[in-house]
Short mmCIF file of C-alpha atoms in Angstrom, two decimals:
data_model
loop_
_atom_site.label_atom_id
_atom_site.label_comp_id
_atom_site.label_asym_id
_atom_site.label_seq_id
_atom_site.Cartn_x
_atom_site.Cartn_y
_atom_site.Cartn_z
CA UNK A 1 0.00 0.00 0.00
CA UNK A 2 2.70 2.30 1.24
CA UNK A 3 4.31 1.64 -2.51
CA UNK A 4 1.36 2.48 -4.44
CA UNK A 5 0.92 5.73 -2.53
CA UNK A 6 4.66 6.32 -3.17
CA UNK A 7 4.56 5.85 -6.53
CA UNK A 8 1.25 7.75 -7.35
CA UNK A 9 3.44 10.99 -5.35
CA UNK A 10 6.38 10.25 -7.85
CA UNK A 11 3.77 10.42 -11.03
CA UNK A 12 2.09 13.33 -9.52
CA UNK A 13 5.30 15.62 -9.10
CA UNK A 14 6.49 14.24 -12.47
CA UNK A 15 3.19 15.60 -14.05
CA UNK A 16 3.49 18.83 -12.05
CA UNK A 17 7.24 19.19 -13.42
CA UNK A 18 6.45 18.43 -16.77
CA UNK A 19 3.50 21.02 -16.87
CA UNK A 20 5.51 23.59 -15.28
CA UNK A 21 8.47 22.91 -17.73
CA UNK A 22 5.64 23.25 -20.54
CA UNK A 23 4.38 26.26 -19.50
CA UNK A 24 7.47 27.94 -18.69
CA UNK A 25 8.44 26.69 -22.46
CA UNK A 26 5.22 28.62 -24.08
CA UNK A 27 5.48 31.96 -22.57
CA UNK A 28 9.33 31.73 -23.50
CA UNK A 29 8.30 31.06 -26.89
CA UNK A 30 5.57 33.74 -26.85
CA UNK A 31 8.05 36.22 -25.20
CA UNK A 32 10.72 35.75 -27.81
CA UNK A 33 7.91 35.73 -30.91
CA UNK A 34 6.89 39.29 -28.97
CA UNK A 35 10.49 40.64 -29.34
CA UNK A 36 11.23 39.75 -32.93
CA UNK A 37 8.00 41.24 -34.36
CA UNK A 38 8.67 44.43 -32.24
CA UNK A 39 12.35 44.47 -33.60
CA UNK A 40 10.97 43.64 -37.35
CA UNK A 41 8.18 46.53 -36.79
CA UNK A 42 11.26 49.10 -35.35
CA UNK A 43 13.36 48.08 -38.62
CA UNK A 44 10.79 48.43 -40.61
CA UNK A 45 9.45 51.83 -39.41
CA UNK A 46 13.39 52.70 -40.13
CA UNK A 47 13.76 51.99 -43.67
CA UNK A 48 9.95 53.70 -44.59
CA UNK A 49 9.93 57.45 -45.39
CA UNK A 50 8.41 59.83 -42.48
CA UNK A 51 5.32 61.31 -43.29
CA UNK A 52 3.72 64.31 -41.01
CA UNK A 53 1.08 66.59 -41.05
CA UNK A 54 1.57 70.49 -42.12
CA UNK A 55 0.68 73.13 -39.74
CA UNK A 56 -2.42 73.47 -41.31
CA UNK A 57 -3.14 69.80 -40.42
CA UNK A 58 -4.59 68.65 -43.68
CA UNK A 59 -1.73 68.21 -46.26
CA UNK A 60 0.41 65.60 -45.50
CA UNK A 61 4.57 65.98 -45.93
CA UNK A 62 6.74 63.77 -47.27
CA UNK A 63 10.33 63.02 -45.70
CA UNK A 64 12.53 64.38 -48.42
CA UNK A 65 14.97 61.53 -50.28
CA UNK A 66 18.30 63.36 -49.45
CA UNK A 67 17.45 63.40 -45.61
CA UNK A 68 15.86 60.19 -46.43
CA UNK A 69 19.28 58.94 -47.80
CA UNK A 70 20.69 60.53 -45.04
CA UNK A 71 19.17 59.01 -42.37
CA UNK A 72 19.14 55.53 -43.99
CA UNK A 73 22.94 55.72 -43.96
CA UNK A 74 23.19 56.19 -40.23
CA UNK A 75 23.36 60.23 -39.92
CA UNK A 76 20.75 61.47 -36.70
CA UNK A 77 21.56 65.08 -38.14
CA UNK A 78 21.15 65.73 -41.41
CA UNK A 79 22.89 69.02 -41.33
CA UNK A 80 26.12 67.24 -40.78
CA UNK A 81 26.09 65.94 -44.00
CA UNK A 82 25.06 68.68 -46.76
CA UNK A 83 27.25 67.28 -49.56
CA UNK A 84 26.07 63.99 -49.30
CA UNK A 85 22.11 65.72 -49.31
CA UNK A 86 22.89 67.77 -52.57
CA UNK A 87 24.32 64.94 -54.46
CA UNK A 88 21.32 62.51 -53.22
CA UNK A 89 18.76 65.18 -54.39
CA UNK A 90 21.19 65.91 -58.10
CA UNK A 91 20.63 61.97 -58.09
CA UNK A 92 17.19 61.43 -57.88
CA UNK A 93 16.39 64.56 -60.27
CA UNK A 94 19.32 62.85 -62.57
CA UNK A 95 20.80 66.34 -62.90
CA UNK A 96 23.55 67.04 -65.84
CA UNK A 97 26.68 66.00 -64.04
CA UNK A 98 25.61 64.42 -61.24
CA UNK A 99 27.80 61.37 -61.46
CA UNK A 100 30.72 63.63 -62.05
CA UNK A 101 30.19 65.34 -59.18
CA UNK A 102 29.35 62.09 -56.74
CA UNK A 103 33.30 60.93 -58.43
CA UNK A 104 34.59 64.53 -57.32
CA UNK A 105 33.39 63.70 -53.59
CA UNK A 106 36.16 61.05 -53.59
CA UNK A 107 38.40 61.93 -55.79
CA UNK A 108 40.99 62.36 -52.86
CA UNK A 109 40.22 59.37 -51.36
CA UNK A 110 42.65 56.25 -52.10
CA UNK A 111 39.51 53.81 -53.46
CA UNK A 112 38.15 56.34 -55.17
CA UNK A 113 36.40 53.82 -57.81
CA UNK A 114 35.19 51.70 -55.47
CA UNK A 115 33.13 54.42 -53.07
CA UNK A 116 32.32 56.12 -55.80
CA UNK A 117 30.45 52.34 -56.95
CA UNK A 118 29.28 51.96 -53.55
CA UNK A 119 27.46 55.50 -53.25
CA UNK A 120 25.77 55.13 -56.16
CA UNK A 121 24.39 51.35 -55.22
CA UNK A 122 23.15 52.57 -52.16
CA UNK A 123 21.42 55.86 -53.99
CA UNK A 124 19.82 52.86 -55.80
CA UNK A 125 18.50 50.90 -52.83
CA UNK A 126 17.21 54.24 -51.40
CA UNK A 127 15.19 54.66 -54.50
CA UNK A 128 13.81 51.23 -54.13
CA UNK A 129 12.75 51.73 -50.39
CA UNK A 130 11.72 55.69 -50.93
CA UNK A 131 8.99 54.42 -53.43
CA UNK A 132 8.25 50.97 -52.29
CA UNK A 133 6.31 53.01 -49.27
CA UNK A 134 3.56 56.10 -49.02
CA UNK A 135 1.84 55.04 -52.42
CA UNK A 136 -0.99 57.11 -51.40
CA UNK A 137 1.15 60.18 -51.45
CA UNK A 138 3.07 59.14 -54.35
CA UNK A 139 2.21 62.54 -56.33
CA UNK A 140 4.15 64.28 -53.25
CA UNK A 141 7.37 62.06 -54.44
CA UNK A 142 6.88 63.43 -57.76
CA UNK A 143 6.60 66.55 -57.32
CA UNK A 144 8.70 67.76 -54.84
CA UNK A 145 11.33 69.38 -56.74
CA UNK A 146 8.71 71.28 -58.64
CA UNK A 147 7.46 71.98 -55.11
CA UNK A 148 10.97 73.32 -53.84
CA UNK A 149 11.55 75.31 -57.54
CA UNK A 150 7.86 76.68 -56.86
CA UNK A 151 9.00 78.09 -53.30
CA UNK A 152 12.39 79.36 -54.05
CA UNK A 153 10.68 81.60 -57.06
CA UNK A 154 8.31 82.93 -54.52
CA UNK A 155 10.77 83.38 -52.03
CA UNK A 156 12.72 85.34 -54.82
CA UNK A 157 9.33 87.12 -55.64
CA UNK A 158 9.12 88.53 -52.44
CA UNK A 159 12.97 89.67 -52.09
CA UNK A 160 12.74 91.05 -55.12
CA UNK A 161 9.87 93.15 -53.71
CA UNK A 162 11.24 94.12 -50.73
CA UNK A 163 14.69 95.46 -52.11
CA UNK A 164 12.23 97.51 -54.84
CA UNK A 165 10.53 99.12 -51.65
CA UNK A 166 14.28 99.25 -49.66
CA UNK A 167 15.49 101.17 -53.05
CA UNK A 168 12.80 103.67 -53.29
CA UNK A 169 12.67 104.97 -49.51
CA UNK A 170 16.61 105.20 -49.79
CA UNK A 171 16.40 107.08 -52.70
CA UNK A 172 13.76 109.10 -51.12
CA UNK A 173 16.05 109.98 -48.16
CA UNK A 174 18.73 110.05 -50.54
CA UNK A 175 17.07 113.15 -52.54
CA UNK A 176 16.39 114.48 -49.10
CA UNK A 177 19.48 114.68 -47.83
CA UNK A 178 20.70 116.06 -50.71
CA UNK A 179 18.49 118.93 -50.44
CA UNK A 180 19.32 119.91 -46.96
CA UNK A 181 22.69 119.93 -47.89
CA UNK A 182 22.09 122.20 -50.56
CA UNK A 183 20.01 124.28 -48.12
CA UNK A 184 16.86 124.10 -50.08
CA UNK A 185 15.07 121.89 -47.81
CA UNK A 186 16.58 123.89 -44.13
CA UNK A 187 14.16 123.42 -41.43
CA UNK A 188 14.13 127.21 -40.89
CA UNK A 189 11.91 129.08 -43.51
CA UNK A 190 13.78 132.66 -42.75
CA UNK A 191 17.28 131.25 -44.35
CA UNK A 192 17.65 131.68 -48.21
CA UNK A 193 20.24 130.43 -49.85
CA UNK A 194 21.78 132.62 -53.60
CA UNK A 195 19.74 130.41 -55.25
CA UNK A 196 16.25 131.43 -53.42
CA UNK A 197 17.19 135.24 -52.76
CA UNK A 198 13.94 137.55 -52.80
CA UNK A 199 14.40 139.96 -55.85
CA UNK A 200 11.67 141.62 -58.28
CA UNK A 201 9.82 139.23 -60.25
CA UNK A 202 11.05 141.06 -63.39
CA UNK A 203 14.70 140.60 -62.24
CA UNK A 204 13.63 137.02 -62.18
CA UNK A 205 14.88 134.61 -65.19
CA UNK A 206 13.23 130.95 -64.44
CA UNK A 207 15.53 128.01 -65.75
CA UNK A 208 15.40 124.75 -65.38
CA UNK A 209 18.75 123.03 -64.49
CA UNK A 210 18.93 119.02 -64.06
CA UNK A 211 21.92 117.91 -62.24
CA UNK A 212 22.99 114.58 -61.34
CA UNK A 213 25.28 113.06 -58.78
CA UNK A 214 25.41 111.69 -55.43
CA UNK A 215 26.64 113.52 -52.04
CA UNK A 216 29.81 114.93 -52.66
CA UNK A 217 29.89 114.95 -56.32
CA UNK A 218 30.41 119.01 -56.69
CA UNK A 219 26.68 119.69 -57.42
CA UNK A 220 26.75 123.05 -55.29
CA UNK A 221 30.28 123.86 -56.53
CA UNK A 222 28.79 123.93 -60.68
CA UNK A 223 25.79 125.92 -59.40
CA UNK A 224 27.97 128.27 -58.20
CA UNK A 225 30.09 128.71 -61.21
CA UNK A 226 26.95 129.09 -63.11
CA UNK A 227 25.67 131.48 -60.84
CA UNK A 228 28.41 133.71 -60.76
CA UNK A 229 28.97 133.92 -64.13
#
């Protein structure tokens, strides 16, 4: 009797090993299945192009390829690496000497040949990824350099219009200036200068003189001369 009992104990902590052994097994297994699709989702958010919101909130913005490139190729800040953003962006727009240019980059490195063959393979792979993404936005991917050439003409719009206004008020003061010096804009009305002397209106002979020149250029010195003789 005092076997069987034995024995039935021996099965009984067998079966509670064995469960606790299987159990311990599945939330291992579920624990490491947990981990490799969070590391596969974290890669995978890597290599896919950022897309945010404008201010507005409406229109959405793409991550542009060169700090797309940039980022793919292990660079946090893409500011550290403006060479290597121009000749991404030359690349994708396949601008006139473009591969020239990605050669010059190395051309004082020893392997020149061989980075230069490397750059451009990995341009290639970025082109893959860029547009294997976002196809929902893919007019944005299109478009952007006509985007970029769209805002730098109406950022050159608006220079253009404020150095038109800058050039008129300094001319303005310019003319101003001029005339104080002259004394023919003084802030007291009793001073008259030869040129505004009170006389007889039939001693008066009106002319018209047009005189150019800057400060300094002798304007008063000719009117004199003129007026004297």
């Amino acid at each position: 009797m005092t076997e069987m009992q034995d024995a039935e104990s021996c099965s009984r902590q067998d079966y509670n090993v064995s469960f606790s052994m299987i159990v311990a097994s599945c939330i291992g297994l579920i624990i490491v299945v947990a981990i490799y699709y969070r590391l596969k989702q974290i890669r995978d958010r890597k290599i896919i192009p950022y897309v945010r919101l404008s201010r507005s909130g409406h229109v959405p913005k793409l991550e542009r390829f060169s700090h797309y490139v940039a980022r793919q190729m292990g660079f946090k800040d893409r500011r550290s690496c403006p060479h290597l953003c121009r000749l991404a962006s030359e690349y994708i727009r396949k601008c006139e000497g473009c591969e020239d240019d990605i050669y010059a980059f190395f051309e004082n490195e020893p392997d020149a040949d061989s980075l230069y063959v490397k750059l451009v393979e990995e341009f290639e792979r970025c082109i893959l990824s860029y547009f294997g993404f976002h196809w929902r936005h893919g007019d944005l991917m299109m478009t952007q350099s006509k985007v970029t050439l769209q805002h730098n003409l109406l950022r050159e719009q608006r220079f253009e219009r404020v150095t038109k206004n800058l050039k008129v008020a300094r001319v303005f003061n310019t003319l101003v200036e001029e005339m104080k010096a002259m004394g023919i804009a003084a802030p007291d009305d009793s001073q008259c200068t030869e040129v505004m002397a009170p006389m007889a209106h039939s001693d008066r002979s009106p002319v018209l003189l047009l005189m150019g020149g800057g400060m300094g250029a002798g304007k008063s010195t000719v009117l004199k001369d003129i007026l004297k003789e």
